[in-house]
Short mmCIF file of C-alpha atoms in Angstrom, two decimals:
data_model
loop_
_atom_site.label_atom_id
_atom_site.label_comp_id
_atom_site.label_asym_id
_atom_site.label_seq_id
_atom_site.Cartn_x
_atom_site.Cartn_y
_atom_site.Cartn_z
CA MET A 1 -83.55 -54.23 26.30
CA PHE A 2 -87.33 -52.89 26.29
CA VAL A 3 -88.97 -53.24 22.97
CA ASP A 4 -91.44 -51.51 20.90
CA ASN A 5 -92.61 -53.76 18.70
CA PRO A 6 -94.15 -54.21 15.94
CA VAL A 7 -92.62 -51.45 13.99
CA GLY A 8 -95.88 -47.97 14.52
CA THR A 9 -96.66 -48.71 17.92
CA GLY A 10 -95.02 -46.55 21.15
CA TYR A 11 -91.54 -44.76 20.36
CA SER A 12 -91.00 -47.62 17.30
CA TYR A 13 -91.72 -45.21 14.64
CA VAL A 14 -92.17 -45.63 10.54
CA ASP A 15 -92.21 -42.71 8.24
CA SER A 16 -94.23 -44.82 5.33
CA TYR A 17 -97.82 -46.27 5.50
CA SER A 18 -95.29 -48.74 3.12
CA ASP A 19 -92.85 -49.46 5.97
CA LEU A 20 -95.98 -50.69 8.76
CA THR A 21 -95.83 -54.82 8.50
CA VAL A 22 -98.60 -56.64 8.48
CA ASP A 23 -97.30 -60.27 8.49
CA ASN A 24 -95.06 -62.11 11.95
CA ALA A 25 -92.61 -62.99 9.20
CA GLN A 26 -92.08 -58.99 8.85
CA ILE A 27 -91.87 -58.23 11.86
CA ALA A 28 -89.44 -61.29 12.55
CA SER A 29 -86.97 -58.98 9.86
CA ASP A 30 -87.65 -55.83 11.43
CA LEU A 31 -86.08 -57.16 15.29
CA VAL A 32 -83.64 -59.16 13.74
CA VAL A 33 -82.16 -56.17 11.99
CA LEU A 34 -82.72 -54.71 15.32
CA VAL A 35 -80.37 -56.79 17.12
CA LYS A 36 -78.11 -57.15 14.93
CA GLU A 37 -77.66 -53.04 15.72
CA ALA A 38 -77.78 -52.38 18.19
CA PHE A 39 -75.28 -55.10 19.60
CA LYS A 40 -72.85 -53.18 16.36
CA VAL A 41 -73.38 -50.53 19.08
CA ASN A 42 -72.49 -52.64 22.02
CA PRO A 43 -70.56 -55.35 21.63
CA ASP A 44 -70.06 -56.49 24.48
CA MET A 45 -73.81 -57.58 24.88
CA GLU A 46 -72.57 -60.44 21.64
CA LYS A 47 -71.17 -63.02 24.48
CA MET A 48 -74.60 -62.04 26.98
CA PRO A 49 -76.70 -64.80 27.95
CA PHE A 50 -79.35 -63.44 24.91
CA TYR A 51 -83.21 -64.98 26.23
CA VAL A 52 -86.29 -63.23 24.86
CA TYR A 53 -89.56 -62.09 27.15
CA ALA A 54 -93.01 -61.64 26.04
CA GLU A 55 -96.71 -61.44 26.55
CA SER A 56 -99.57 -62.14 24.72
CA TYR A 57 -99.41 -61.55 20.30
CA GLY A 58 -95.78 -60.72 21.97
CA GLY A 59 -95.53 -64.55 22.90
CA LYS A 60 -96.58 -65.28 19.00
CA MET A 61 -93.95 -62.20 17.84
CA THR A 62 -91.30 -63.76 19.24
CA VAL A 63 -91.50 -67.45 18.57
CA ASP A 64 -91.20 -66.53 14.78
CA PHE A 65 -88.50 -63.84 15.26
CA ALA A 66 -86.17 -66.91 17.41
CA LEU A 67 -86.12 -68.60 14.78
CA ALA A 68 -85.33 -65.64 12.19
CA PHE A 69 -83.09 -65.14 15.10
CA ASP A 70 -81.21 -68.40 15.32
CA GLN A 71 -80.95 -68.65 12.19
CA ALA A 72 -79.31 -65.65 11.35
CA ILE A 73 -77.02 -66.93 13.55
CA LYS A 74 -76.02 -70.09 12.18
CA ASN A 75 -75.41 -67.81 9.06
CA GLY A 76 -72.83 -66.47 11.15
CA GLU A 77 -74.78 -63.06 10.32
CA VAL A 78 -74.04 -61.89 13.55
CA VAL A 79 -72.33 -63.47 16.74
CA SER A 80 -75.30 -64.07 19.94
CA ASP A 81 -75.47 -66.85 22.56
CA PHE A 82 -78.77 -67.35 22.11
CA ARG A 83 -80.29 -69.35 25.09
CA GLY A 84 -83.92 -69.07 24.94
CA VAL A 85 -87.60 -67.77 25.08
CA ALA A 86 -90.51 -67.15 27.19
CA LEU A 87 -94.04 -66.86 25.94
CA GLY A 88 -96.55 -65.90 28.54
CA ASP A 89 -100.50 -65.41 28.13
CA SER A 90 -99.86 -65.83 24.49
CA TRP A 91 -101.83 -65.41 21.77
CA ILE A 92 -100.37 -68.86 20.21
CA SER A 93 -103.87 -70.94 19.01
CA PRO A 94 -106.38 -68.67 19.59
CA MET A 95 -108.66 -70.37 18.87
CA ASP A 96 -108.10 -73.22 21.31
CA SER A 97 -108.02 -69.70 23.95
CA VAL A 98 -111.84 -68.67 22.41
CA ASN A 99 -113.40 -73.15 22.48
CA THR A 100 -111.82 -73.01 25.93
CA TRP A 101 -113.88 -69.82 27.85
CA GLY A 102 -117.27 -71.29 28.01
CA MET A 103 -115.96 -73.72 30.44
CA PHE A 104 -113.29 -71.62 32.24
CA LEU A 105 -115.77 -69.13 33.05
CA TYR A 106 -118.44 -71.88 34.55
CA GLN A 107 -115.70 -73.61 36.91
CA MET A 108 -114.23 -69.85 38.05
CA GLY A 109 -118.39 -68.78 39.14
CA PHE A 110 -118.89 -66.40 37.00
CA VAL A 111 -121.58 -67.86 34.09
CA ASN A 112 -124.20 -69.97 35.30
CA ILE A 113 -125.56 -72.92 32.58
CA GLU A 114 -127.70 -70.75 30.88
CA GLY A 115 -123.92 -68.39 30.21
CA LEU A 116 -121.68 -71.35 29.56
CA GLN A 117 -123.85 -72.82 26.71
CA LYS A 118 -123.64 -68.95 25.26
CA VAL A 119 -119.62 -68.57 25.40
CA ASP A 120 -120.07 -71.90 23.49
CA ALA A 121 -122.45 -70.82 21.03
CA ALA A 122 -120.50 -67.99 20.38
CA ALA A 123 -117.25 -69.80 20.48
CA LEU A 124 -118.41 -72.06 17.81
CA LYS A 125 -119.76 -69.54 14.98
CA THR A 126 -116.48 -67.81 15.24
CA GLN A 127 -115.16 -71.36 14.87
CA GLN A 128 -116.83 -71.80 11.55
CA ALA A 129 -115.98 -68.04 11.14
CA VAL A 130 -112.00 -68.88 10.88
CA ASP A 131 -112.79 -72.81 9.07
CA ALA A 132 -115.14 -70.35 6.49
CA GLY A 133 -111.77 -67.91 5.66
CA ARG A 134 -114.18 -64.98 6.84
CA TRP A 135 -112.30 -62.58 9.04
CA THR A 136 -113.62 -58.42 7.91
CA PRO A 137 -117.22 -59.40 9.00
CA LEU A 138 -115.31 -61.39 12.61
CA THR A 139 -113.11 -57.85 12.37
CA ASN A 140 -114.07 -54.62 11.61
CA GLY A 141 -118.37 -55.70 12.59
CA ALA A 142 -119.74 -52.70 14.71
CA THR A 143 -119.58 -52.22 18.17
CA LEU A 144 -123.31 -51.77 19.94
CA SER A 145 -121.33 -50.57 23.04
CA LEU A 146 -119.98 -47.43 21.80
CA SER A 147 -122.35 -45.95 19.77
CA SER A 148 -123.33 -43.18 21.92
CA TRP A 149 -119.07 -42.46 22.41
CA THR A 150 -119.69 -39.68 19.01
CA TRP A 151 -116.40 -38.23 20.09
CA LEU A 152 -115.00 -41.45 18.84
CA THR A 153 -116.06 -40.99 15.14
CA THR A 154 -115.02 -36.92 15.65
CA LEU A 155 -111.39 -38.51 16.66
CA ILE A 156 -111.22 -40.59 13.38
CA SER A 157 -112.09 -38.23 10.74
CA THR A 158 -109.47 -35.29 11.48
CA THR A 159 -106.65 -35.21 9.25
CA TYR A 160 -104.56 -35.39 11.71
CA TRP A 161 -105.44 -38.77 13.07
CA LEU A 162 -105.85 -40.22 9.57
CA LYS A 163 -102.17 -38.56 9.11
CA THR A 164 -100.29 -39.20 11.91
CA THR A 165 -97.51 -42.30 12.04
CA TYR A 166 -99.47 -43.59 14.92
CA THR A 167 -102.09 -45.28 13.41
CA GLY A 168 -101.10 -48.40 11.34
CA THR A 169 -104.68 -50.16 11.04
CA LYS A 170 -103.99 -52.66 8.12
CA GLN A 171 -108.28 -53.17 7.33
CA ASN A 172 -109.41 -55.72 5.69
CA ARG A 173 -105.63 -57.03 5.68
CA ILE A 174 -104.79 -58.99 8.43
CA PRO A 175 -103.13 -62.46 7.55
CA VAL A 176 -103.62 -66.56 8.33
CA THR A 177 -100.79 -65.91 10.45
CA PHE A 178 -102.96 -64.11 12.15
CA LEU A 179 -104.62 -67.58 13.83
CA SER A 180 -101.62 -69.71 13.04
CA CYS A 181 -98.18 -70.63 14.54
CA GLN A 182 -95.49 -72.53 13.96
CA LYS A 183 -95.60 -73.42 18.11
CA SER A 184 -93.54 -76.85 17.84
CA PHE A 185 -91.01 -75.76 15.30
CA LEU A 186 -88.42 -74.23 18.31
CA LEU A 187 -88.85 -77.64 19.80
CA THR A 188 -87.99 -79.84 16.85
CA GLU A 189 -85.10 -76.97 14.30
CA THR A 190 -82.80 -75.63 17.33
CA ASN A 191 -81.13 -76.25 21.02
CA LEU A 192 -82.43 -73.28 22.42
CA HIS A 193 -84.75 -73.47 26.47
CA VAL A 194 -88.26 -72.91 25.31
CA SER A 195 -90.21 -71.41 28.44
CA VAL A 196 -94.48 -71.10 28.56
CA PHE A 197 -96.50 -69.95 31.53
CA THR A 198 -99.69 -68.63 31.53
CA GLY A 199 -101.85 -66.71 35.32
CA ASN A 200 -104.15 -69.21 35.57
CA LEU A 201 -106.89 -66.18 35.98
CA ASP A 202 -106.09 -65.06 32.73
CA LEU A 203 -109.31 -65.09 30.28
CA ILE A 204 -108.21 -64.15 26.81
CA CYS A 205 -105.40 -66.81 26.99
CA ASP A 206 -106.89 -69.11 29.22
CA THR A 207 -104.69 -71.77 31.04
CA PRO A 208 -106.92 -74.03 29.45
CA GLY A 209 -106.99 -73.50 26.28
CA THR A 210 -103.17 -72.61 27.10
CA TYR A 211 -102.72 -76.74 28.00
CA ARG A 212 -104.61 -77.32 24.75
CA TRP A 213 -102.13 -75.89 22.33
CA ILE A 214 -99.55 -77.87 23.89
CA GLU A 215 -101.32 -81.11 23.83
CA ASN A 216 -101.18 -80.88 20.54
CA MET A 217 -98.12 -79.92 19.77
CA GLU A 218 -95.59 -82.84 18.92
CA TRP A 219 -91.45 -82.80 19.61
CA PRO A 220 -88.50 -84.75 20.47
CA GLY A 221 -89.32 -84.56 24.03
CA LYS A 222 -93.41 -85.03 24.36
CA PRO A 223 -93.34 -88.88 26.00
CA ASN A 224 -90.88 -87.07 28.90
CA PHE A 225 -92.37 -84.38 29.66
CA THR A 226 -96.56 -86.04 29.68
CA ALA A 227 -94.77 -87.99 32.10
CA THR A 228 -92.70 -85.61 34.08
CA ASN A 229 -94.32 -84.40 37.52
CA THR A 230 -95.92 -80.85 38.60
CA VAL A 231 -94.25 -79.78 41.12
CA PRO A 232 -95.13 -76.34 43.53
CA ILE A 233 -92.74 -73.71 43.26
CA TYR A 234 -92.50 -70.73 46.61
CA ILE A 235 -91.56 -67.70 46.80
CA SER A 236 -90.79 -67.73 50.39
CA ALA A 237 -90.08 -70.45 53.58
CA TYR A 238 -93.57 -69.67 54.92
CA SER A 239 -95.85 -69.11 51.19
CA ALA A 240 -98.28 -70.84 49.84
CA PRO A 241 -97.14 -72.60 46.32
CA ALA A 242 -96.65 -69.13 44.28
CA ALA A 243 -96.70 -70.89 41.64
CA PHE A 244 -96.85 -74.94 39.83
CA VAL A 245 -94.33 -75.68 36.47
CA GLN A 246 -93.86 -79.39 35.19
CA LYS A 247 -90.15 -79.12 33.17
CA SER A 248 -88.81 -81.62 30.95
CA GLY A 249 -86.14 -80.95 28.72
CA GLN A 250 -85.91 -77.37 26.82
CA PHE A 251 -89.59 -77.31 27.60
CA SER A 252 -90.93 -76.13 30.84
CA VAL A 253 -94.42 -74.74 31.42
CA TYR A 254 -95.29 -72.30 34.45
CA THR A 255 -98.69 -71.68 35.67
CA ILE A 256 -98.31 -68.98 37.84
CA LEU A 257 -101.52 -68.80 40.02
CA ARG A 258 -103.75 -65.66 41.66
CA SER A 259 -102.03 -63.59 38.40
CA GLY A 260 -104.39 -62.97 34.90
CA HIS A 261 -103.75 -61.84 32.43
CA MET A 262 -100.14 -59.20 32.68
CA VAL A 263 -98.28 -62.04 35.01
CA PRO A 264 -95.46 -59.67 36.67
CA ILE A 265 -98.04 -56.77 37.03
CA ASP A 266 -99.96 -59.76 39.39
CA ALA A 267 -97.29 -61.71 40.22
CA PRO A 268 -94.44 -59.74 40.25
CA GLU A 269 -92.14 -61.51 42.96
CA MET A 270 -93.22 -64.69 41.15
CA ALA A 271 -92.30 -63.40 38.04
CA LEU A 272 -88.76 -62.51 39.07
CA LYS A 273 -88.22 -66.14 40.88
CA MET A 274 -89.20 -67.57 36.88
CA ILE A 275 -86.56 -65.61 35.18
CA ASP A 276 -84.17 -66.91 37.94
CA MET A 277 -85.64 -70.44 37.21
CA ILE A 278 -85.10 -70.31 33.73
CA THR A 279 -81.65 -68.15 33.44
CA ALA A 280 -80.07 -71.07 35.72
CA SER A 281 -80.98 -73.88 34.69
CA THR A 282 -80.49 -73.17 31.40
CA SER A 283 -76.57 -71.58 32.87
CA LYS A 284 -73.23 -73.57 31.50
CA ASN A 285 -73.16 -75.01 35.06
CA TYR A 286 -76.81 -76.23 35.81
CA THR A 287 -77.39 -79.29 37.14
CA PRO A 288 -81.01 -81.16 36.16
CA GLY A 289 -84.16 -80.12 38.07
CA ILE A 290 -86.11 -78.97 39.22
CA ASP A 291 -86.94 -75.79 41.33
CA VAL A 292 -88.48 -75.52 44.52
CA SER A 293 -87.04 -74.12 47.31
CA ARG A 294 -88.75 -72.18 49.45
CA GLY A 295 -86.13 -69.04 49.71
CA ALA A 296 -87.01 -65.80 48.14
CA HIS A 297 -85.69 -66.17 44.62
CA SER A 298 -82.65 -68.60 44.86
CA PRO A 299 -81.78 -70.11 41.49
CA LYS A 300 -80.91 -72.82 43.35
CA GLU A 301 -82.69 -76.26 41.42
CA THR A 302 -83.64 -79.28 44.22
CA GLU A 303 -85.73 -81.36 42.80
CA GLU A 304 -84.07 -83.54 45.88
CA VAL A 305 -85.91 -81.36 47.90
CA ALA A 306 -89.37 -82.73 47.06
CA LYS A 307 -88.34 -86.26 46.80
CA ALA A 308 -87.72 -85.76 50.65
CA ASN A 309 -90.31 -83.61 51.47
CA PRO A 310 -93.05 -83.44 49.11
CA LYS A 311 -95.69 -82.37 51.99
CA THR A 312 -93.46 -80.88 54.22
CA LYS A 313 -95.57 -76.77 54.94
CA LYS A 314 -92.77 -75.33 56.64
CA ALA A 315 -89.31 -74.69 56.95
CA ALA A 316 -86.83 -77.42 58.72
CA PRO A 317 -86.56 -76.41 62.44
CA ARG A 318 -83.04 -74.58 63.23
CA LYS A 319 -81.20 -74.02 66.10
CA ALA A 320 -82.00 -69.75 67.35
CA LYS A 321 -78.99 -69.64 69.39
CA GLN A 322 -80.21 -65.81 70.49
CA THR A 323 -82.95 -68.15 72.64
CA GLY A 324 -82.30 -71.16 72.99
CA LYS A 325 -84.66 -72.46 71.83
CA SER A 326 -85.08 -74.60 68.88
CA THR A 327 -88.39 -73.46 66.43
CA GLY A 328 -88.80 -73.12 62.43
CA THR A 329 -91.92 -69.94 63.31
CA PRO A 330 -90.73 -66.80 61.73
CA ASN A 331 -89.89 -66.57 65.29
CA THR A 332 -86.88 -67.10 65.13
CA ALA A 333 -85.77 -63.61 62.99
CA ARG A 334 -87.41 -61.87 65.34
CA ALA A 335 -84.77 -63.73 68.06
CA LYS A 336 -82.21 -62.18 65.72
CA VAL A 337 -83.35 -58.68 66.17
CA VAL A 338 -83.92 -58.89 69.38
CA ALA A 339 -80.78 -60.70 70.61
CA ALA A 340 -78.25 -57.15 68.40
CA ARG A 341 -76.76 -55.06 70.95
CA PRO A 342 -76.41 -52.01 68.88
CA ASN A 343 -74.89 -49.75 70.07
CA PRO A 344 -75.92 -45.72 71.07
CA ALA A 345 -72.34 -43.51 70.85
CA THR A 346 -73.65 -44.02 67.45
CA PRO A 347 -76.10 -42.28 64.72
CA THR A 348 -77.22 -46.58 63.80
CA GLY A 349 -77.12 -47.46 66.78
CA LYS A 350 -79.45 -44.63 68.55
CA ARG A 351 -81.64 -45.49 65.39
CA LEU A 352 -81.25 -49.10 65.93
CA SER A 353 -81.48 -48.82 70.27
CA LYS A 354 -85.44 -47.29 68.91
CA LEU A 355 -86.70 -50.67 67.20
CA VAL A 356 -85.24 -52.90 69.82
CA PRO A 357 -88.88 -51.86 72.08
CA ILE A 358 -90.64 -52.72 68.68
CA ALA A 359 -88.74 -56.26 68.32
CA LYS A 360 -89.19 -57.70 71.65
CA ALA A 361 -93.07 -56.48 72.07
CA LEU A 362 -93.31 -58.66 67.85
CA HIS A 363 -91.08 -61.16 70.05
#
């Protein structure tokens, strides 16, 4: 189920400005109502494992929603097999992100020393403004790069635009909760599995900033999590690592390689594998471990594989009966294609017969 959230965005419209939300608590309340109504229409959903995945500011909203929904379940207001949340490149602690932008950009080679100093200086001013509660200058300041875009002024001045349902801006009403979040409550007040994932090339919610707010959290399982090694994840038998995961108890952190702010777009295969791993680790038949298997999208948790072959770069050799050779290379799969003997009398056989010479050439 995909949701345009909060109300006033996408297909989630309101009839009155008074119905627009101004803080995360209201957003969470709306989402709880939505899920309750969805379950009434589709009662089977009550028995299905329920997860919430969100990215960017959606991660912050998900924390509040998860707390509210978990409480509604405990109060008997709704029945659900609520198992966990996944917070992707989330704006959980903005200043932890902003304060690490300079070094992140410098280490990635996007700025030199002078650029690093300028970014750090701007971050310091931002921190000072936040500490002083100066929200309006931060959010309503002039943007010089738009000075020549006169059509924006024309658009905003039109009566139709100002009256449209989609204009949900709440100027001068951004609450302090914009920069705060009940980060560890899901780990201390619920039994939910919490997964955090971050694209290592993301800037706005950069990986260093994500690890900083994680390090600042306190929950009972923190010592065990800190002592747990980070393990590489592969999406196929012959791929380089696609991600790294650190996991202990109900908390896990995935660092997705070669991905920016939107992991499903930049690394779709790894995103799908991560979902498999999260859902598998919260299943009732789950055996503790970490998935480092090289099979694409395999939900098996095989920490033993990592312990037995920590430096293995290739899949274990296996016999290819078709060729009589023992190999651990892609030739095994190709040999299977070559060995196939299609029946040219059938339509499928005719098509396969044309592929055999190509397969032989590849082999």
